[in-house]
Amino acid sequence: MDDIIETAEVADTKLQTAEVSKPTIEEAHGKILRFGTKDLEDQEIKKKPEVPLLFTYKTETGQVDMIGVAHTSDVKSPMMQKITQEVGNYLNRTPKEKAIVMVEGFHGGPIPEWTSFDEAVNSSQEAGATAFMAREKGVEVISPEVPMEDVVAKLKEQGVPADRIALFYSLRAMPNLVRQGNLEALPRIIYRAQALAQAGWIPEFTADEEQRLKSDPEEAKRKGSEILRTAIPKLNGAMREINEQNVFNEETQEVLFSEADLHELTSPHSEKVETPLNQVARVDNEMRDDYLLDKIHEAVQNGKDPMVVYGGTHTVKINPALQHLYSTI
């Protein structure tokens, strides 16, 4: 009888130990690869692959699929063709009630409603392609990006000047505009960036002003010109403190950096000359990793099978965290 009781106690202890040792989201955050560590450098993430990285994880109720991409708007490239193939396979096999698609890049705003696949790609590259395909199937699409206000608060805690924060968020939004040859949205982007950073370049719009700008195209155009006249010298000044260059020609308001240069300036890992903007980008990038991991885990906890389409760097960095939480297929 004592042997039976002892055996039962041992079994109960093992069960309790198993419950205690179940992986936690807090532990998983500690597994994310961080910039400056050898583990991340060993992944050689600076090399852009021709086809996406594919990851699949088994959860208790289904699976997580993750695609690590090199951003592209070339619909004929092996990268885009493989992305759309994998997204199509996911949408076809996953019940709608379990499906949720996560795409990168829509910081602090809604995902646009495009009228065609080509429009989606031209606007937002593979993220647009993925989102458009998911919506065609009636599947929920989200862009799990950490609130920019949270990143700004952390940057300010670290002593980053408000003008530099405003410069970073202005530049980060510009590559797509430069690629499309359409800078009409630039005043709105700059206004939001300097407001987030509390740089004080432009007085905050009143509710009446906001309404007038939405309803009166001529007033919006006039106000946009005013914003650029005020903000361009501020942006140029903040940039000159970093590398003695201007962002804009102040007379013509022409952008003096190429799309590639803008990406380089706002990348967390510069392949040329490291600047303080790259350091800002690392803080932003790593907070985005943490936020994305939380949103994936939250979706799984809610019985979903997420499809995640993000830049290859993000996917490589959070892969060990997802391996800790779930088993790799």
Short mmCIF file of C-alpha atoms in Angstrom, two decimals:
data_model
loop_
_atom_site.label_atom_id
_atom_site.label_comp_id
_atom_site.label_asym_id
_atom_site.label_seq_id
_atom_site.Cartn_x
_atom_site.Cartn_y
_atom_site.Cartn_z
CA MET A 1 0.00 0.00 0.00
CA ASP A 2 2.84 2.37 0.89
CA ASP A 3 4.46 1.58 -2.47
CA ILE A 4 1.25 2.53 -4.29
CA ILE A 5 0.98 5.81 -2.37
CA GLU A 6 4.66 6.58 -3.02
CA THR A 7 4.26 5.84 -6.75
CA ALA A 8 1.21 8.11 -6.92
CA GLU A 9 3.10 10.89 -5.15
CA VAL A 10 6.02 10.58 -7.59
CA ALA A 11 3.63 10.71 -10.55
CA ASP A 12 1.90 13.77 -9.08
CA THR A 13 5.27 15.47 -8.55
CA LYS A 14 6.28 14.77 -12.15
CA LEU A 15 2.97 16.20 -13.37
CA GLN A 16 3.45 19.36 -11.30
CA THR A 17 7.02 19.69 -12.59
CA ALA A 18 5.81 19.36 -16.18
CA GLU A 19 3.21 22.07 -15.59
CA VAL A 20 5.78 24.37 -14.01
CA SER A 21 8.29 23.81 -16.83
CA LYS A 22 5.83 24.62 -19.63
CA PRO A 23 7.44 27.33 -21.80
CA THR A 24 6.31 30.86 -21.03
CA ILE A 25 6.09 33.95 -23.18
CA GLU A 26 8.42 35.72 -20.75
CA GLU A 27 11.08 33.06 -21.34
CA ALA A 28 10.50 33.31 -25.08
CA HIS A 29 11.26 37.04 -25.08
CA GLY A 30 14.65 36.17 -23.64
CA LYS A 31 15.33 33.91 -26.64
CA ILE A 32 14.92 36.67 -29.27
CA LEU A 33 18.22 37.34 -31.01
CA ARG A 34 19.43 40.91 -30.44
CA PHE A 35 21.64 43.17 -32.51
CA GLY A 36 25.31 43.04 -31.61
CA THR A 37 25.24 39.39 -30.52
CA LYS A 38 27.30 36.69 -32.23
CA ASP A 39 24.25 34.44 -32.55
CA LEU A 40 22.60 37.00 -34.80
CA GLU A 41 25.76 37.75 -36.76
CA ASP A 42 26.13 34.01 -37.46
CA GLN A 43 22.78 34.04 -39.27
CA GLU A 44 24.27 36.27 -42.00
CA ILE A 45 20.99 38.20 -42.21
CA LYS A 46 22.57 40.99 -44.24
CA LYS A 47 22.54 38.75 -47.31
CA LYS A 48 19.27 39.11 -49.20
CA PRO A 49 18.00 35.67 -50.21
CA GLU A 50 16.41 35.12 -53.62
CA VAL A 51 13.54 33.17 -52.09
CA PRO A 52 11.87 33.63 -48.70
CA LEU A 53 12.80 31.85 -45.49
CA LEU A 54 10.05 29.46 -44.40
CA PHE A 55 9.34 28.50 -40.78
CA THR A 56 6.55 26.30 -39.40
CA TYR A 57 5.79 25.58 -35.73
CA LYS A 58 3.39 23.05 -34.21
CA THR A 59 1.11 24.43 -31.49
CA GLU A 60 -1.34 22.60 -29.22
CA THR A 61 -4.25 23.52 -31.50
CA GLY A 62 -2.64 23.87 -34.93
CA GLN A 63 0.40 25.63 -36.32
CA VAL A 64 2.16 28.93 -36.99
CA ASP A 65 3.53 29.64 -40.48
CA MET A 66 6.13 32.37 -40.90
CA ILE A 67 7.70 33.71 -44.10
CA GLY A 68 10.88 35.78 -43.90
CA VAL A 69 11.16 38.04 -46.93
CA ALA A 70 13.45 40.45 -48.71
CA HIS A 71 11.04 43.29 -49.49
CA THR A 72 10.08 43.39 -53.17
CA SER A 73 7.55 44.87 -55.56
CA ASP A 74 8.71 42.71 -58.49
CA VAL A 75 5.80 40.34 -59.13
CA LYS A 76 7.95 38.19 -61.44
CA SER A 77 10.79 37.69 -58.96
CA PRO A 78 11.33 34.26 -57.35
CA MET A 79 10.85 36.02 -54.00
CA MET A 80 7.36 37.37 -54.77
CA GLN A 81 6.27 34.22 -56.59
CA LYS A 82 7.20 32.01 -53.64
CA ILE A 83 5.55 34.39 -51.16
CA THR A 84 2.26 34.40 -53.06
CA GLN A 85 2.44 30.62 -53.52
CA GLU A 86 2.89 30.02 -49.79
CA VAL A 87 0.22 32.55 -48.83
CA GLY A 88 -2.16 30.97 -51.35
CA ASN A 89 -1.50 27.50 -49.92
CA TYR A 90 -2.16 28.78 -46.40
CA LEU A 91 -5.43 30.48 -47.38
CA ASN A 92 -6.65 27.36 -49.19
CA ARG A 93 -5.90 24.90 -46.40
CA THR A 94 -6.71 26.95 -43.27
CA PRO A 95 -10.33 27.19 -42.09
CA LYS A 96 -11.43 30.83 -42.12
CA GLU A 97 -12.27 30.76 -38.41
CA LYS A 98 -8.67 29.79 -37.60
CA ALA A 99 -6.93 31.99 -40.16
CA ILE A 100 -5.27 35.32 -39.41
CA VAL A 101 -2.59 36.96 -41.57
CA MET A 102 0.05 39.31 -40.14
CA VAL A 103 1.96 41.70 -42.40
CA GLU A 104 4.71 44.21 -41.75
CA GLY A 105 4.89 47.93 -42.14
CA PHE A 106 1.60 49.70 -41.47
CA HIS A 107 2.80 51.76 -38.52
CA GLY A 108 0.02 53.46 -36.62
CA GLY A 109 -2.50 53.34 -39.43
CA PRO A 110 -5.05 51.09 -41.13
CA ILE A 111 -4.14 48.74 -43.96
CA PRO A 112 -5.40 50.39 -47.17
CA GLU A 113 -8.33 49.02 -49.17
CA TRP A 114 -6.85 48.42 -52.61
CA THR A 115 -8.93 47.79 -55.72
CA SER A 116 -6.48 45.41 -57.41
CA PHE A 117 -3.52 43.14 -56.72
CA ASP A 118 -1.22 45.36 -58.79
CA GLU A 119 -2.27 48.45 -56.87
CA ALA A 120 -1.56 46.65 -53.58
CA VAL A 121 1.92 45.60 -54.75
CA ASN A 122 2.80 49.04 -56.12
CA SER A 123 1.69 50.62 -52.87
CA SER A 124 3.05 48.20 -50.29
CA GLN A 125 5.18 45.52 -51.96
CA GLU A 126 4.79 41.94 -50.68
CA ALA A 127 2.83 43.15 -47.63
CA GLY A 128 0.24 44.60 -49.98
CA ALA A 129 0.18 41.42 -52.06
CA THR A 130 -0.33 39.28 -48.96
CA ALA A 131 -3.01 41.51 -47.46
CA PHE A 132 -4.91 41.72 -50.75
CA MET A 133 -4.91 37.94 -51.18
CA ALA A 134 -6.14 37.41 -47.62
CA ARG A 135 -8.96 39.91 -47.97
CA GLU A 136 -10.04 38.29 -51.23
CA LYS A 137 -10.66 35.14 -49.14
CA GLY A 138 -12.38 37.05 -46.34
CA VAL A 139 -9.51 36.40 -43.91
CA GLU A 140 -8.58 38.89 -41.18
CA VAL A 141 -5.37 40.84 -41.82
CA ILE A 142 -3.48 42.82 -39.17
CA SER A 143 -0.16 44.64 -39.02
CA PRO A 144 1.24 44.04 -35.53
CA GLU A 145 3.51 47.07 -35.19
CA VAL A 146 4.44 48.38 -31.76
CA PRO A 147 2.78 51.77 -31.06
CA MET A 148 5.23 54.44 -32.15
CA GLU A 149 4.43 56.38 -28.97
CA ASP A 150 5.94 53.53 -26.94
CA VAL A 151 9.14 53.58 -29.00
CA VAL A 152 9.43 57.37 -28.73
CA ALA A 153 9.05 57.15 -24.96
CA LYS A 154 11.91 54.62 -24.75
CA LEU A 155 14.13 56.67 -27.06
CA LYS A 156 13.57 59.76 -24.93
CA GLU A 157 14.43 57.75 -21.81
CA GLN A 158 17.75 56.98 -23.53
CA GLY A 159 18.36 60.67 -24.19
CA VAL A 160 17.75 60.73 -27.95
CA PRO A 161 16.93 64.33 -29.03
CA ALA A 162 13.39 65.02 -30.24
CA ASP A 163 14.63 66.44 -33.57
CA ARG A 164 16.51 63.20 -34.29
CA ILE A 165 13.45 61.10 -33.48
CA ALA A 166 11.33 63.26 -35.81
CA LEU A 167 13.99 62.94 -38.52
CA PHE A 168 14.08 59.14 -38.20
CA TYR A 169 10.32 58.66 -38.50
CA SER A 170 10.10 61.12 -41.38
CA LEU A 171 12.86 59.34 -43.31
CA ARG A 172 11.58 55.85 -42.59
CA ALA A 173 8.28 56.58 -44.31
CA MET A 174 9.88 58.15 -47.38
CA PRO A 175 11.33 55.23 -49.45
CA ASN A 176 7.92 54.13 -50.74
CA LEU A 177 7.06 57.72 -51.64
CA VAL A 178 10.35 58.18 -53.49
CA ARG A 179 9.91 54.84 -55.30
CA GLN A 180 6.42 55.82 -56.41
CA GLY A 181 7.52 59.35 -57.33
CA ASN A 182 4.67 60.70 -55.23
CA LEU A 183 5.49 63.00 -52.32
CA GLU A 184 1.96 64.32 -51.73
CA ALA A 185 1.73 62.43 -48.43
CA LEU A 186 5.04 63.85 -47.16
CA PRO A 187 3.61 66.84 -45.22
CA ARG A 188 1.26 64.55 -43.29
CA ILE A 189 4.10 62.12 -42.52
CA ILE A 190 6.40 64.90 -41.29
CA TYR A 191 3.63 66.46 -39.21
CA ARG A 192 2.93 63.13 -37.49
CA ALA A 193 6.63 62.39 -36.95
CA GLN A 194 7.41 65.74 -35.31
CA ALA A 195 4.21 65.55 -33.25
CA LEU A 196 5.12 62.06 -31.99
CA ALA A 197 8.60 63.25 -31.08
CA GLN A 198 7.19 66.41 -29.50
CA ALA A 199 9.75 68.35 -31.51
CA GLY A 200 7.54 71.44 -31.59
CA TRP A 201 8.22 72.34 -35.21
CA ILE A 202 4.55 72.77 -36.13
CA PRO A 203 1.67 73.79 -33.82
CA GLU A 204 -0.83 71.02 -33.21
CA PHE A 205 -3.90 71.17 -35.43
CA THR A 206 -7.20 71.96 -33.74
CA ALA A 207 -10.22 69.74 -34.36
CA ASP A 208 -11.66 72.42 -36.65
CA GLU A 209 -8.41 72.58 -38.64
CA GLU A 210 -8.34 68.79 -39.00
CA GLN A 211 -11.89 68.81 -40.35
CA ARG A 212 -11.16 71.65 -42.76
CA LEU A 213 -8.07 69.87 -44.09
CA LYS A 214 -10.14 66.75 -44.77
CA SER A 215 -12.95 68.61 -46.53
CA ASP A 216 -11.05 71.30 -48.43
CA PRO A 217 -8.35 70.05 -50.87
CA GLU A 218 -7.07 73.56 -51.53
CA GLU A 219 -6.64 74.25 -47.82
CA ALA A 220 -4.90 70.89 -47.39
CA LYS A 221 -2.50 71.75 -50.22
CA ARG A 222 -1.79 75.19 -48.75
CA LYS A 223 -1.19 73.74 -45.29
CA GLY A 224 1.04 71.03 -46.75
CA SER A 225 3.24 73.65 -48.40
CA GLU A 226 3.42 75.53 -45.11
CA ILE A 227 4.47 72.38 -43.25
CA LEU A 228 7.25 71.70 -45.74
CA ARG A 229 8.55 75.29 -45.59
CA THR A 230 8.73 75.04 -41.81
CA ALA A 231 9.94 71.45 -41.43
CA ILE A 232 12.52 71.10 -44.20
CA PRO A 233 15.10 73.40 -42.52
CA LYS A 234 14.54 71.47 -39.27
CA LEU A 235 15.03 68.11 -40.99
CA ASN A 236 18.13 69.36 -42.79
CA GLY A 237 19.55 70.70 -39.54
CA ALA A 238 18.97 67.41 -37.74
CA MET A 239 20.62 65.51 -40.60
CA ARG A 240 23.65 67.81 -40.74
CA GLU A 241 24.33 67.01 -37.09
CA ILE A 242 24.70 63.37 -38.17
CA ASN A 243 26.57 63.38 -41.47
CA GLU A 244 26.81 66.99 -42.70
CA GLN A 245 24.27 66.39 -45.48
CA ASN A 246 20.84 67.83 -46.23
CA VAL A 247 17.75 65.72 -46.77
CA PHE A 248 16.11 68.27 -49.07
CA ASN A 249 17.04 71.04 -51.43
CA GLU A 250 15.41 73.89 -49.53
CA GLU A 251 14.56 75.88 -52.66
CA THR A 252 13.03 73.12 -54.78
CA GLN A 253 12.01 70.80 -51.88
CA GLU A 254 13.57 67.93 -53.84
CA VAL A 255 14.62 64.87 -51.80
CA LEU A 256 18.40 64.51 -52.08
CA PHE A 257 18.58 60.84 -51.08
CA SER A 258 17.71 57.82 -53.20
CA GLU A 259 15.30 55.13 -52.04
CA ALA A 260 18.32 52.89 -51.25
CA ASP A 261 20.01 55.67 -49.26
CA LEU A 262 16.87 56.25 -47.21
CA HIS A 263 16.65 52.53 -46.42
CA GLU A 264 20.32 52.54 -45.40
CA LEU A 265 19.87 55.53 -43.10
CA THR A 266 16.89 54.00 -41.29
CA SER A 267 18.12 50.39 -41.21
CA PRO A 268 19.15 48.82 -37.88
CA HIS A 269 22.28 47.37 -39.50
CA SER A 270 24.06 49.77 -41.83
CA GLU A 271 26.26 48.24 -44.52
CA LYS A 272 28.07 51.55 -45.03
CA VAL A 273 28.73 54.19 -42.36
CA GLU A 274 27.03 53.72 -38.99
CA THR A 275 25.10 56.80 -37.83
CA PRO A 276 22.98 57.63 -34.76
CA LEU A 277 19.90 57.02 -36.92
CA ASN A 278 20.87 53.36 -37.22
CA GLN A 279 21.04 53.23 -33.43
CA VAL A 280 17.52 54.66 -33.22
CA ALA A 281 16.44 52.05 -35.76
CA ARG A 282 17.77 49.23 -33.57
CA VAL A 283 15.67 50.32 -30.60
CA ASP A 284 12.60 50.57 -32.82
CA ASN A 285 13.34 47.25 -34.54
CA GLU A 286 13.82 45.27 -31.34
CA MET A 287 10.65 46.66 -29.77
CA ARG A 288 8.85 45.55 -32.93
CA ASP A 289 10.24 42.02 -32.47
CA ASP A 290 8.87 41.85 -28.94
CA TYR A 291 5.48 43.19 -30.01
CA LEU A 292 5.22 40.78 -32.95
CA LEU A 293 6.04 37.80 -30.72
CA ASP A 294 3.30 38.84 -28.28
CA LYS A 295 0.74 39.14 -31.07
CA ILE A 296 1.62 35.73 -32.53
CA HIS A 297 1.33 34.14 -29.09
CA GLU A 298 -1.95 35.97 -28.43
CA ALA A 299 -3.40 34.66 -31.70
CA VAL A 300 -2.37 31.09 -30.85
CA GLN A 301 -3.91 31.43 -27.38
CA ASN A 302 -7.13 32.46 -29.12
CA GLY A 303 -7.14 29.28 -31.20
CA LYS A 304 -5.77 30.82 -34.40
CA ASP A 305 -3.19 29.47 -36.86
CA PRO A 306 -1.31 32.65 -37.83
CA MET A 307 0.48 33.27 -41.12
CA VAL A 308 3.24 35.84 -40.54
CA VAL A 309 4.88 37.62 -43.50
CA TYR A 310 7.72 39.84 -42.25
CA GLY A 311 11.21 40.95 -43.17
CA GLY A 312 13.81 38.20 -42.94
CA THR A 313 15.66 39.92 -40.11
CA HIS A 314 12.59 39.90 -37.86
CA THR A 315 11.81 36.27 -38.60
CA VAL A 316 15.36 35.09 -37.96
CA LYS A 317 15.45 37.01 -34.68
CA ILE A 318 12.19 35.66 -33.27
CA ASN A 319 12.65 32.11 -34.59
CA PRO A 320 14.39 30.88 -31.39
CA ALA A 321 11.57 32.39 -29.32
CA LEU A 322 8.91 30.57 -31.33
CA GLN A 323 10.95 27.36 -31.16
CA HIS A 324 10.94 27.73 -27.38
CA LEU A 325 7.16 28.14 -27.24
CA TYR A 326 6.21 25.58 -29.88
CA SER A 327 7.78 22.60 -31.62
CA THR A 328 9.36 23.04 -35.06
CA ILE A 329 7.84 21.11 -37.95
#
